[in-house]
Short mmCIF file of N, CA and C in Angstrom, two decimals:
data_model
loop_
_atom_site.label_atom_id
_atom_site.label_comp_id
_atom_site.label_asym_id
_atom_site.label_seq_id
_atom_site.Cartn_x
_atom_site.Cartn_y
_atom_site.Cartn_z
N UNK X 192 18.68 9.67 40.12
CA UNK X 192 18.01 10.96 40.17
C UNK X 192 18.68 11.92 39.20
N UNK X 193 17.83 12.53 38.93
CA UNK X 193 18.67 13.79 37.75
C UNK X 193 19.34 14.70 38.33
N UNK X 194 20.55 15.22 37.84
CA UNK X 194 21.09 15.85 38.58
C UNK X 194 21.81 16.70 37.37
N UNK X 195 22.97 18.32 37.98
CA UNK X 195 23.28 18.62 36.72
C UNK X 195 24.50 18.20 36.60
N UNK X 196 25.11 17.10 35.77
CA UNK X 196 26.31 16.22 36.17
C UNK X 196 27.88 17.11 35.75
N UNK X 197 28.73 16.75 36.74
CA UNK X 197 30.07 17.18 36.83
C UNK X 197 30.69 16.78 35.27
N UNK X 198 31.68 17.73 34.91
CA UNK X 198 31.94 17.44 33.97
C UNK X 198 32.85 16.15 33.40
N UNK X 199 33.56 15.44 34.59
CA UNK X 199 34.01 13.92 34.60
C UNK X 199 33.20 13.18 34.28
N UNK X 200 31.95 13.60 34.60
CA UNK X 200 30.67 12.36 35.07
C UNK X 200 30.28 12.06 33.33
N UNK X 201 29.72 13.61 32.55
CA UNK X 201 29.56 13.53 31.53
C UNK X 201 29.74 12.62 30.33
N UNK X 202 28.59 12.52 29.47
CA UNK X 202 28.86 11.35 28.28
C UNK X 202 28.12 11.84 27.27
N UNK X 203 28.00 11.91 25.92
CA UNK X 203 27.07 11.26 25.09
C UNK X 203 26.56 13.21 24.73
N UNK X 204 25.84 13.46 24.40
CA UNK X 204 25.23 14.59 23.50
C UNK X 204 25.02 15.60 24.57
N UNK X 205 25.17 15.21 25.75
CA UNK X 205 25.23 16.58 26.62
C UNK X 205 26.73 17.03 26.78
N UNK X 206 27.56 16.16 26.67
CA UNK X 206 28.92 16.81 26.93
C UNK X 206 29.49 17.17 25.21
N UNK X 207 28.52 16.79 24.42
CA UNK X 207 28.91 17.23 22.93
C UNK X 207 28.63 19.32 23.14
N UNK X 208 27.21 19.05 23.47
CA UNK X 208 26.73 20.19 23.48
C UNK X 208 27.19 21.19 24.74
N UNK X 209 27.59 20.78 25.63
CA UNK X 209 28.38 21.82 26.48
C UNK X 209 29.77 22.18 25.73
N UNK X 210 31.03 20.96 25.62
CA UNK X 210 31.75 21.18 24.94
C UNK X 210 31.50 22.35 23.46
N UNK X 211 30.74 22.45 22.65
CA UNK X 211 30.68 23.06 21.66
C UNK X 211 29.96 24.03 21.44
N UNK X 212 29.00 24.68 22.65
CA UNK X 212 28.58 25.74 22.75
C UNK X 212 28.93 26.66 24.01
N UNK X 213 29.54 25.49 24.88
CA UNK X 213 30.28 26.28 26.13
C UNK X 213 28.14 26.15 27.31
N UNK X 214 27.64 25.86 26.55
CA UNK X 214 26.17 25.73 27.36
C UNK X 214 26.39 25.03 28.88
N UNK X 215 25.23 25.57 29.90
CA UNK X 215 24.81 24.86 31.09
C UNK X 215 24.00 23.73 30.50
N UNK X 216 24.40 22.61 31.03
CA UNK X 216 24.05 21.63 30.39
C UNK X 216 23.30 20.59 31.62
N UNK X 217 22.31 19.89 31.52
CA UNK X 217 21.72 18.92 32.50
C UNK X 217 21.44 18.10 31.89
N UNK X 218 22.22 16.72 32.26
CA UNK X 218 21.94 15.44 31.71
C UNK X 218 20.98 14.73 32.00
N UNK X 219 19.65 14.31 31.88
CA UNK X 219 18.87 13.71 32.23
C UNK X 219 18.36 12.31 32.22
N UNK X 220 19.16 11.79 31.38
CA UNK X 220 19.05 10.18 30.57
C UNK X 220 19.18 9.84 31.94
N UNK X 221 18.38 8.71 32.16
CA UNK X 221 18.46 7.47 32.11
C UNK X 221 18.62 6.21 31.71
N UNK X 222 19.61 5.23 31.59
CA UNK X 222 20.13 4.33 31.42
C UNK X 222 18.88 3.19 31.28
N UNK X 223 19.19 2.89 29.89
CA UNK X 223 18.02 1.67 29.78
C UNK X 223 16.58 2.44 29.50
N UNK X 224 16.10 3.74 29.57
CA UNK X 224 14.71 3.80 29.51
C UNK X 224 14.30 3.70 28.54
N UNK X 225 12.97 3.51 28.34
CA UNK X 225 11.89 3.26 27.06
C UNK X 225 11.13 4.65 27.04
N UNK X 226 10.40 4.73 25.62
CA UNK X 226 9.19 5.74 25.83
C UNK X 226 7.94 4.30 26.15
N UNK X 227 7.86 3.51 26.04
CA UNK X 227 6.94 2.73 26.10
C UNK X 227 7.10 2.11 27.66
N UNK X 228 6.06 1.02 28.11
CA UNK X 228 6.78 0.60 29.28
C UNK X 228 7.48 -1.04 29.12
N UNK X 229 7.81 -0.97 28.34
CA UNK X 229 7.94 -1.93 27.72
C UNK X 229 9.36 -2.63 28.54
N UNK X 230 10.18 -1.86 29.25
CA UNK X 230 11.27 -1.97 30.21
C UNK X 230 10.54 -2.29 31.69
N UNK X 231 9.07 -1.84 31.84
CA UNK X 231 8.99 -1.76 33.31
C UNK X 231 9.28 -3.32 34.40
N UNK X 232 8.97 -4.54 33.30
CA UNK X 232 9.01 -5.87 34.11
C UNK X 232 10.35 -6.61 34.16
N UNK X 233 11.32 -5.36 33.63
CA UNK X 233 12.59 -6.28 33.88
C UNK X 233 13.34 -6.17 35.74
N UNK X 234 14.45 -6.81 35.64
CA UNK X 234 14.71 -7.09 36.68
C UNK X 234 15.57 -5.57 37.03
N UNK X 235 15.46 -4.77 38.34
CA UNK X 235 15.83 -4.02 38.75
C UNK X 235 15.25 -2.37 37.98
N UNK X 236 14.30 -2.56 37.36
CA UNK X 236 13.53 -1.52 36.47
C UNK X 236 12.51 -0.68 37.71
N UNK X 237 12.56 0.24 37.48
CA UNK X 237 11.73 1.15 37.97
C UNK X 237 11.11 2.44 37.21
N UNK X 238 10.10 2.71 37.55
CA UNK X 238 9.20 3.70 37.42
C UNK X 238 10.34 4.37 36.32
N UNK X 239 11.24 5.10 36.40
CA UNK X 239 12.26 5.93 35.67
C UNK X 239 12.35 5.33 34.62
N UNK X 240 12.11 4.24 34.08
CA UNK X 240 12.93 3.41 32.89
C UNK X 240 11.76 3.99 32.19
N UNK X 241 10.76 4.36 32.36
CA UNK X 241 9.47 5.08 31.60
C UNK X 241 10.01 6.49 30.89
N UNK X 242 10.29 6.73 30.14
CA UNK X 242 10.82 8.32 29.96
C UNK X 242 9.73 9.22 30.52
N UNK X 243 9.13 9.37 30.06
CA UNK X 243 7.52 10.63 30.22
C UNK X 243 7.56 10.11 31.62
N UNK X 244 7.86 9.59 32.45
CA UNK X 244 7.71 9.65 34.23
C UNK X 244 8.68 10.65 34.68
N UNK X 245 9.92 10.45 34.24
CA UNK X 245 10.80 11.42 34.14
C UNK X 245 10.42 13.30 34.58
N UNK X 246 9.85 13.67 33.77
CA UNK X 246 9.60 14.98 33.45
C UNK X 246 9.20 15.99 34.68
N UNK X 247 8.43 15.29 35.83
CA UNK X 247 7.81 16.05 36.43
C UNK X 247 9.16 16.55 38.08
N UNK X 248 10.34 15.51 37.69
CA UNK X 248 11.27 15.86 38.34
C UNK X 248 11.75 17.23 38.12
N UNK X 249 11.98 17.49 37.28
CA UNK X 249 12.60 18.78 36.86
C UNK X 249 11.71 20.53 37.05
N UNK X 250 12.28 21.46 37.36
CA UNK X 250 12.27 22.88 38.05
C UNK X 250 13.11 23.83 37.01
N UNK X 251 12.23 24.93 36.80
CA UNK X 251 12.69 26.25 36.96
C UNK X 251 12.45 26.06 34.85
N UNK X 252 13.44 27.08 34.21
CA UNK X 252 13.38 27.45 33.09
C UNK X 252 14.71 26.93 32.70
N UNK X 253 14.16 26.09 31.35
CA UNK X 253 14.75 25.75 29.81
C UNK X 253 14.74 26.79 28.83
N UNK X 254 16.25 26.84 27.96
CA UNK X 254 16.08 27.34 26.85
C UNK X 254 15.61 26.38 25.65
N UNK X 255 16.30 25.48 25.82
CA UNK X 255 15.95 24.22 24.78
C UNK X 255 16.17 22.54 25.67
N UNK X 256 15.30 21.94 25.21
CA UNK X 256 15.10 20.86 25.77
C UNK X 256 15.35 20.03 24.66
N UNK X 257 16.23 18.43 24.75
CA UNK X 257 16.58 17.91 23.65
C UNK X 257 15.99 16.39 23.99
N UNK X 258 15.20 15.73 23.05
CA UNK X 258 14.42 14.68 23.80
C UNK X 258 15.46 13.38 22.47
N UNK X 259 15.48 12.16 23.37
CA UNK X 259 16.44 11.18 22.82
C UNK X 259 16.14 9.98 22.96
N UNK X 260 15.54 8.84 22.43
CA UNK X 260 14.77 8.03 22.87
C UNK X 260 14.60 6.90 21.35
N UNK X 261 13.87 6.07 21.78
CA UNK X 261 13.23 4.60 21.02
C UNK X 261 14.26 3.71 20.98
N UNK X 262 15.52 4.00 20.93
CA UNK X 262 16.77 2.84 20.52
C UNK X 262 16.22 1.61 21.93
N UNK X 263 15.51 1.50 23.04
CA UNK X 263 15.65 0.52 23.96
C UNK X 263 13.97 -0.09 23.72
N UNK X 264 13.18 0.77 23.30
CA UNK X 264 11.72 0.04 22.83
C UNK X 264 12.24 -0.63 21.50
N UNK X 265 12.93 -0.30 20.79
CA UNK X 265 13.92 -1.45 19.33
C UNK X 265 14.27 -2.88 19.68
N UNK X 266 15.14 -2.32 21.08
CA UNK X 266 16.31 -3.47 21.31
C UNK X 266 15.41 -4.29 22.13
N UNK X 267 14.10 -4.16 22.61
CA UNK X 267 13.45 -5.21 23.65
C UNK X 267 11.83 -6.03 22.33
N UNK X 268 12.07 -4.84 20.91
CA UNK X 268 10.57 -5.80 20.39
C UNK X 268 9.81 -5.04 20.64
N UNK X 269 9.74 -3.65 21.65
CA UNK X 269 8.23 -2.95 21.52
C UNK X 269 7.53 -2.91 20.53
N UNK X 270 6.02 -2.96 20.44
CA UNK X 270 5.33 -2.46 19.22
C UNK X 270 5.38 -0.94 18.93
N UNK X 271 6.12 -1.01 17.84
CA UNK X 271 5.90 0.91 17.46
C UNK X 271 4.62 1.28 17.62
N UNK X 272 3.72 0.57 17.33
CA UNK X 272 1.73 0.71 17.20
C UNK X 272 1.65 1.96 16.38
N UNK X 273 0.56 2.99 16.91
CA UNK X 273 -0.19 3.96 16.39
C UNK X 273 0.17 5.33 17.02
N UNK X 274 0.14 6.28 15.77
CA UNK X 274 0.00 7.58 16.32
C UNK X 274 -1.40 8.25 16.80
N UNK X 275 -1.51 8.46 17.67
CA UNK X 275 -3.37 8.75 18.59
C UNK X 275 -4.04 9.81 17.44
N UNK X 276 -5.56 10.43 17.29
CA UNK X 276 -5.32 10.93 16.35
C UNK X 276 -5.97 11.96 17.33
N UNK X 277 -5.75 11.84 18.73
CA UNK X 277 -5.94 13.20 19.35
C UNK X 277 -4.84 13.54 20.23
N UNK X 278 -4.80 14.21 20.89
CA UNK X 278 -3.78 15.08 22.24
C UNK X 278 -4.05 14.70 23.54
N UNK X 279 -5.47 13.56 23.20
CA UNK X 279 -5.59 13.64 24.89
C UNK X 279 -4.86 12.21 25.56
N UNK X 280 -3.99 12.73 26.23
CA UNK X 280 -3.58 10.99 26.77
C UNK X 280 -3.29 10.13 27.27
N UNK X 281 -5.35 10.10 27.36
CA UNK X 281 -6.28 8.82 27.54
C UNK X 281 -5.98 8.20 26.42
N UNK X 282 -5.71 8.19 24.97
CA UNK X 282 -5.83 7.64 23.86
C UNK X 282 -4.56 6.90 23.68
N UNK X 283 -3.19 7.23 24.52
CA UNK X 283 -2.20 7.07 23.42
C UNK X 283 -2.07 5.57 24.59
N UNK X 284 -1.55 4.85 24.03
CA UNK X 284 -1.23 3.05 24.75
C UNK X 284 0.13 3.11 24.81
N UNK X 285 0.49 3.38 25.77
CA UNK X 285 2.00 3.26 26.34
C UNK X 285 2.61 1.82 26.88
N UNK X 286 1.87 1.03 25.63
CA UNK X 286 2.42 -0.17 25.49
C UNK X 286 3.41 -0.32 24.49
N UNK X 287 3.65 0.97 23.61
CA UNK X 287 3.65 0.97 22.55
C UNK X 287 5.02 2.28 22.22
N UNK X 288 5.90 2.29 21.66
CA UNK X 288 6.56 3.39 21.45
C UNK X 288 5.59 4.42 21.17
N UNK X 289 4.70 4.43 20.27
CA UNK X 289 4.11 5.65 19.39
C UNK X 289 3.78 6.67 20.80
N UNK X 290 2.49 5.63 21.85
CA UNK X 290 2.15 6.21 22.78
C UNK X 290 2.85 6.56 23.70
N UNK X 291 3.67 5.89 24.01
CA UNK X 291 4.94 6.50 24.82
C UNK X 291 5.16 7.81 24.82
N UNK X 292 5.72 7.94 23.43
CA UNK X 292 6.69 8.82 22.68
C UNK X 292 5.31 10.41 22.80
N UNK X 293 4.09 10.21 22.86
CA UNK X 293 3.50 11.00 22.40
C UNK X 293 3.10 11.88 24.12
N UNK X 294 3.19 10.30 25.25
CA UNK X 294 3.08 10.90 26.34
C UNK X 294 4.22 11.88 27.15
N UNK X 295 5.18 11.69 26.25
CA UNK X 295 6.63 12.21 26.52
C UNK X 295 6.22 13.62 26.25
N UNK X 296 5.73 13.71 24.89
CA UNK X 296 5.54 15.00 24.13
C UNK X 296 4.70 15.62 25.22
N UNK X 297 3.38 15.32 25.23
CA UNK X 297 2.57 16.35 26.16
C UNK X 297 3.01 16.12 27.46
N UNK X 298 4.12 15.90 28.09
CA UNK X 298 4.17 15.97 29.52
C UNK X 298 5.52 17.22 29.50
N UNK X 299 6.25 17.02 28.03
CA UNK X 299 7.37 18.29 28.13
C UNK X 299 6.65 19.02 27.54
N UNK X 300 5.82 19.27 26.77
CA UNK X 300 4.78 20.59 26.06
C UNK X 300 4.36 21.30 27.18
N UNK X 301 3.20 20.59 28.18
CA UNK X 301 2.66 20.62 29.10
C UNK X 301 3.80 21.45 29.65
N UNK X 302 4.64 21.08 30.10
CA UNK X 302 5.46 21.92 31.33
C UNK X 302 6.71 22.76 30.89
N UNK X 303 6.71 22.85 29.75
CA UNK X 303 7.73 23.57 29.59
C UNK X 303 7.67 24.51 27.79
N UNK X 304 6.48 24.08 26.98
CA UNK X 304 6.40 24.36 26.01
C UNK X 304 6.18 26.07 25.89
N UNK X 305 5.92 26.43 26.90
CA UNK X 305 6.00 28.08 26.68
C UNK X 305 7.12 28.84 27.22
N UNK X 306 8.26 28.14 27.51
CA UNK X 306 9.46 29.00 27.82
C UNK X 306 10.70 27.75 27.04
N UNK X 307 10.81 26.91 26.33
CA UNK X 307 11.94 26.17 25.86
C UNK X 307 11.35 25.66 24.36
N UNK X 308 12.61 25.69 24.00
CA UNK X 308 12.18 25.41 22.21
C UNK X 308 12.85 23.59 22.35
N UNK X 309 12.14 22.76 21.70
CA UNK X 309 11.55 21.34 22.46
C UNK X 309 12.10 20.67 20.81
N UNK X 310 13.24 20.10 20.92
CA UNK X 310 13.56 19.30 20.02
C UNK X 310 13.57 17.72 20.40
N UNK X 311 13.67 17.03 18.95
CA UNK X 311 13.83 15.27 19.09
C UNK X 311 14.95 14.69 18.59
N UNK X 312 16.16 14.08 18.82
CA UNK X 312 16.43 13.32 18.11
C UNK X 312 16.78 11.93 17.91
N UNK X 313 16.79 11.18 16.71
CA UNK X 313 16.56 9.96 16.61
C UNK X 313 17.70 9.27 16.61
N UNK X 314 17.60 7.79 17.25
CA UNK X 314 18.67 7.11 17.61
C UNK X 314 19.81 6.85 15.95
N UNK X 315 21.26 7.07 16.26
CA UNK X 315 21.84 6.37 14.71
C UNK X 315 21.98 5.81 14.46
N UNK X 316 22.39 5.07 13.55
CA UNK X 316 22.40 3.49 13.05
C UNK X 316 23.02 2.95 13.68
N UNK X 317 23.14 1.64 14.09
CA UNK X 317 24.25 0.41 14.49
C UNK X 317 24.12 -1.08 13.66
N UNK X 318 25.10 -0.61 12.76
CA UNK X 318 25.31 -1.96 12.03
C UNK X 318 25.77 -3.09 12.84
N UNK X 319 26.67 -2.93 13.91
CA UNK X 319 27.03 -4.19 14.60
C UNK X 319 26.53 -4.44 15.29
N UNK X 320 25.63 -4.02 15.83
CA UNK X 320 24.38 -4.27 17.01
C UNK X 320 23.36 -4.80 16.74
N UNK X 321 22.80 -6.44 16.67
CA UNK X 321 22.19 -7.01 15.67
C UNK X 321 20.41 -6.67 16.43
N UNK X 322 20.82 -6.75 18.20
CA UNK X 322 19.17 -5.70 18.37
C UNK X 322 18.77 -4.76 18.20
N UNK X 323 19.63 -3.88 17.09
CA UNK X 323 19.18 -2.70 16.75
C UNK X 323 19.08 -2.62 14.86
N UNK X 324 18.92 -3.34 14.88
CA UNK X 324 19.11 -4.09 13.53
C UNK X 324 17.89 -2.89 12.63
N UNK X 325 16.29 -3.83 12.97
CA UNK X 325 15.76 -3.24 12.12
C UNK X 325 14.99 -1.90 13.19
N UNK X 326 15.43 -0.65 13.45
CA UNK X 326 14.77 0.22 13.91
C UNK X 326 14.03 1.31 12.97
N UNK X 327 14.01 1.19 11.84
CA UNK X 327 13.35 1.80 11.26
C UNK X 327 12.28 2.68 11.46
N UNK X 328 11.33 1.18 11.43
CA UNK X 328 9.51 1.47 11.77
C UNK X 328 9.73 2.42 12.81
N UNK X 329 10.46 2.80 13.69
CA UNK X 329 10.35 2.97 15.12
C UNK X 329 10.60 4.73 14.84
N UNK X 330 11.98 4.95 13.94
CA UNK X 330 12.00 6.41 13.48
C UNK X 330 10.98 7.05 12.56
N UNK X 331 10.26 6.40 11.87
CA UNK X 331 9.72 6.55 10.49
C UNK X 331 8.45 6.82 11.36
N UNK X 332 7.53 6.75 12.46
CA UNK X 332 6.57 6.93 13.27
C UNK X 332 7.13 7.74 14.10
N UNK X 333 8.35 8.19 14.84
CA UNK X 333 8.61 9.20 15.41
C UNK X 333 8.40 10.37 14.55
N UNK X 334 8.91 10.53 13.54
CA UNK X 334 8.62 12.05 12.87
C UNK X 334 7.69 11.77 12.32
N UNK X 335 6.87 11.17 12.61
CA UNK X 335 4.92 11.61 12.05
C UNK X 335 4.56 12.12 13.37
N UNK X 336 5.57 11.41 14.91
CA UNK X 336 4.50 12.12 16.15
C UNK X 336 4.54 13.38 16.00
N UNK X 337 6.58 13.75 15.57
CA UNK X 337 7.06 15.23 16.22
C UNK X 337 6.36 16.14 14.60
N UNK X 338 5.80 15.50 13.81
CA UNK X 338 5.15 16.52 12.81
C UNK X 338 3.91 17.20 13.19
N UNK X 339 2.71 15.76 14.06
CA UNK X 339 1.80 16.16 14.72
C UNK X 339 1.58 17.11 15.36
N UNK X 340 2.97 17.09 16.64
CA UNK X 340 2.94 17.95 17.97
C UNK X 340 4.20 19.24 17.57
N UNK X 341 4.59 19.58 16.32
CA UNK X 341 5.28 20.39 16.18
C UNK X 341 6.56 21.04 16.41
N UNK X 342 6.94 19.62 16.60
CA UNK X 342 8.44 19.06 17.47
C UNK X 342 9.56 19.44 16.19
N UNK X 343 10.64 19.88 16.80
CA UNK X 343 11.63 19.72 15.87
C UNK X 343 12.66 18.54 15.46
N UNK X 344 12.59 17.77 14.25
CA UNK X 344 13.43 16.44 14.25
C UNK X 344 14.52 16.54 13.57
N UNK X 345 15.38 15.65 14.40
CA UNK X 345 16.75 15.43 13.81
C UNK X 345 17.01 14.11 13.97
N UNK X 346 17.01 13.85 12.45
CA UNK X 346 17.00 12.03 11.75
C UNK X 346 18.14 11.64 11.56
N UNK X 347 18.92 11.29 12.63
CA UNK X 347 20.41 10.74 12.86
C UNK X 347 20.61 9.09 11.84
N UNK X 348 19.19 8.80 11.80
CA UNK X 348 18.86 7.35 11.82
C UNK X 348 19.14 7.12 10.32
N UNK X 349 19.06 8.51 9.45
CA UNK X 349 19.11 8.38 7.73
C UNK X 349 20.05 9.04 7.49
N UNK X 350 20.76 10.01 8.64
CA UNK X 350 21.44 11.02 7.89
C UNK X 350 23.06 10.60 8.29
N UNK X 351 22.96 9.80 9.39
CA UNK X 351 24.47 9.67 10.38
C UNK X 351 24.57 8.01 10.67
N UNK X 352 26.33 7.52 10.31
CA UNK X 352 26.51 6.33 10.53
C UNK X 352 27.41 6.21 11.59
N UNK X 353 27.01 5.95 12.81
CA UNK X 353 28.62 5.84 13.76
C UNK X 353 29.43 5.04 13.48
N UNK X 354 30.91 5.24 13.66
CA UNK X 354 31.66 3.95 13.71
C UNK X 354 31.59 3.24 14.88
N UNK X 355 31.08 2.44 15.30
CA UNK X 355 30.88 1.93 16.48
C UNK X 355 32.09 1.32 16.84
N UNK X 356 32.65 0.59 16.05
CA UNK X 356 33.72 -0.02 16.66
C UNK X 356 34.81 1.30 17.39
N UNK X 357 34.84 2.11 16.65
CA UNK X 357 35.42 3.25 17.17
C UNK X 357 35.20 4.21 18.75
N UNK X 358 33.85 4.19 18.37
CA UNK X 358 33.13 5.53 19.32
C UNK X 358 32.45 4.94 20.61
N UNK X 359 31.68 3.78 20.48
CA UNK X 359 31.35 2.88 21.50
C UNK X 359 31.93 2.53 22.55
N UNK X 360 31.06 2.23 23.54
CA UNK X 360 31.95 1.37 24.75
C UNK X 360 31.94 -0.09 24.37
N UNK X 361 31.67 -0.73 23.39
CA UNK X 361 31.94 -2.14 23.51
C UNK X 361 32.33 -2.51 21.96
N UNK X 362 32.24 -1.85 20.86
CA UNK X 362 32.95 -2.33 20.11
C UNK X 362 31.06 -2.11 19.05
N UNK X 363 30.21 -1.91 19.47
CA UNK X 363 28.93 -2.71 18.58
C UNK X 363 27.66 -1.47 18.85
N UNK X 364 27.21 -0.87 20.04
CA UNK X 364 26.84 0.08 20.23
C UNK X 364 26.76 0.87 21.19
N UNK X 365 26.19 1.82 21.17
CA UNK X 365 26.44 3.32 22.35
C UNK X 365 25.53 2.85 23.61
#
């Protein structure tokens, strides 16, 4: 369940961003989720591993909302597919990262787009992580969604190399 986590508990770009702006911070990840459902038939998966299912948990007012996603539709083979060429979505196939990713968008637009400024960013490289090998396609269709829906992107994927062996919990990726 989401919760707003203790600062022991903390990991990963929410304790970057508390640490460095001093911000109230709420971690929301889930472990393992997809924008696609492309996680839903594994073993011990539930409803949550969906990102855009996510959303309707959450109450009250955002200043900024930071959305983080595709590295696990990469690592399982999802089809990136198509960007819908409407808003309504009936159209988008959440078989698919694109549709996923787009049902994500209008379910945080939808509920929060008139009080929080609604950013994306994209997973970073992992050279030693051979299922994350080619994620490309997967970023290169994310910022055509967040161009669509007017999202703000931050392309970790071209601009930032982790040292994984360094920064990781296992030596290969985050």
């Amino acid at each position: 369940a989401a919760k707003d986590i203790a600062v022991d508990d903390m990991k990963g770009w929410a304790q970057r961003i508390r640490d460095g702006f001093g911000a109230n911070v709420t971690n929301a990840g889930t472990g393992g989720a997809a924008f696609s459902n492309c996680r839903l038939s594994r073993e011990k998966a539930t409803v949550w591993h969906q990102i855009f299912r996510q959303i309707h948990r959450f109450e009250g007012e955002y200043d900024y909302i930071l959305l983080e996603g595709g590295g696990n539709d990469a690592a399982v083979g999802a089809p990136v597919g198509e960007m819908s060429d409407s808003f309504d979505p009936e159209t988008f196939d959440l078989s698919t990262y694109a549709g996923g990713f787009e049902m994500l968008l209008h379910n945080v637009v939808k509920k929060f787009g008139d009080t929080a400024a609604i950013g994306y960013m994209s997973v970073y490289k992992m050279p030693l992580a051979p299922r994350f090998a080619d994620t490309a396609p997967y970023f290169v269709m994310g910022e055509k969604i967040c161009k669509k829906w007017g999202i703000e992107y931050l392309d970790l994927y071209n601009t930032f190399e982790l040292d994984t062996e360094k920064y990781t919990w296992n030596g290969k990726e985050g």
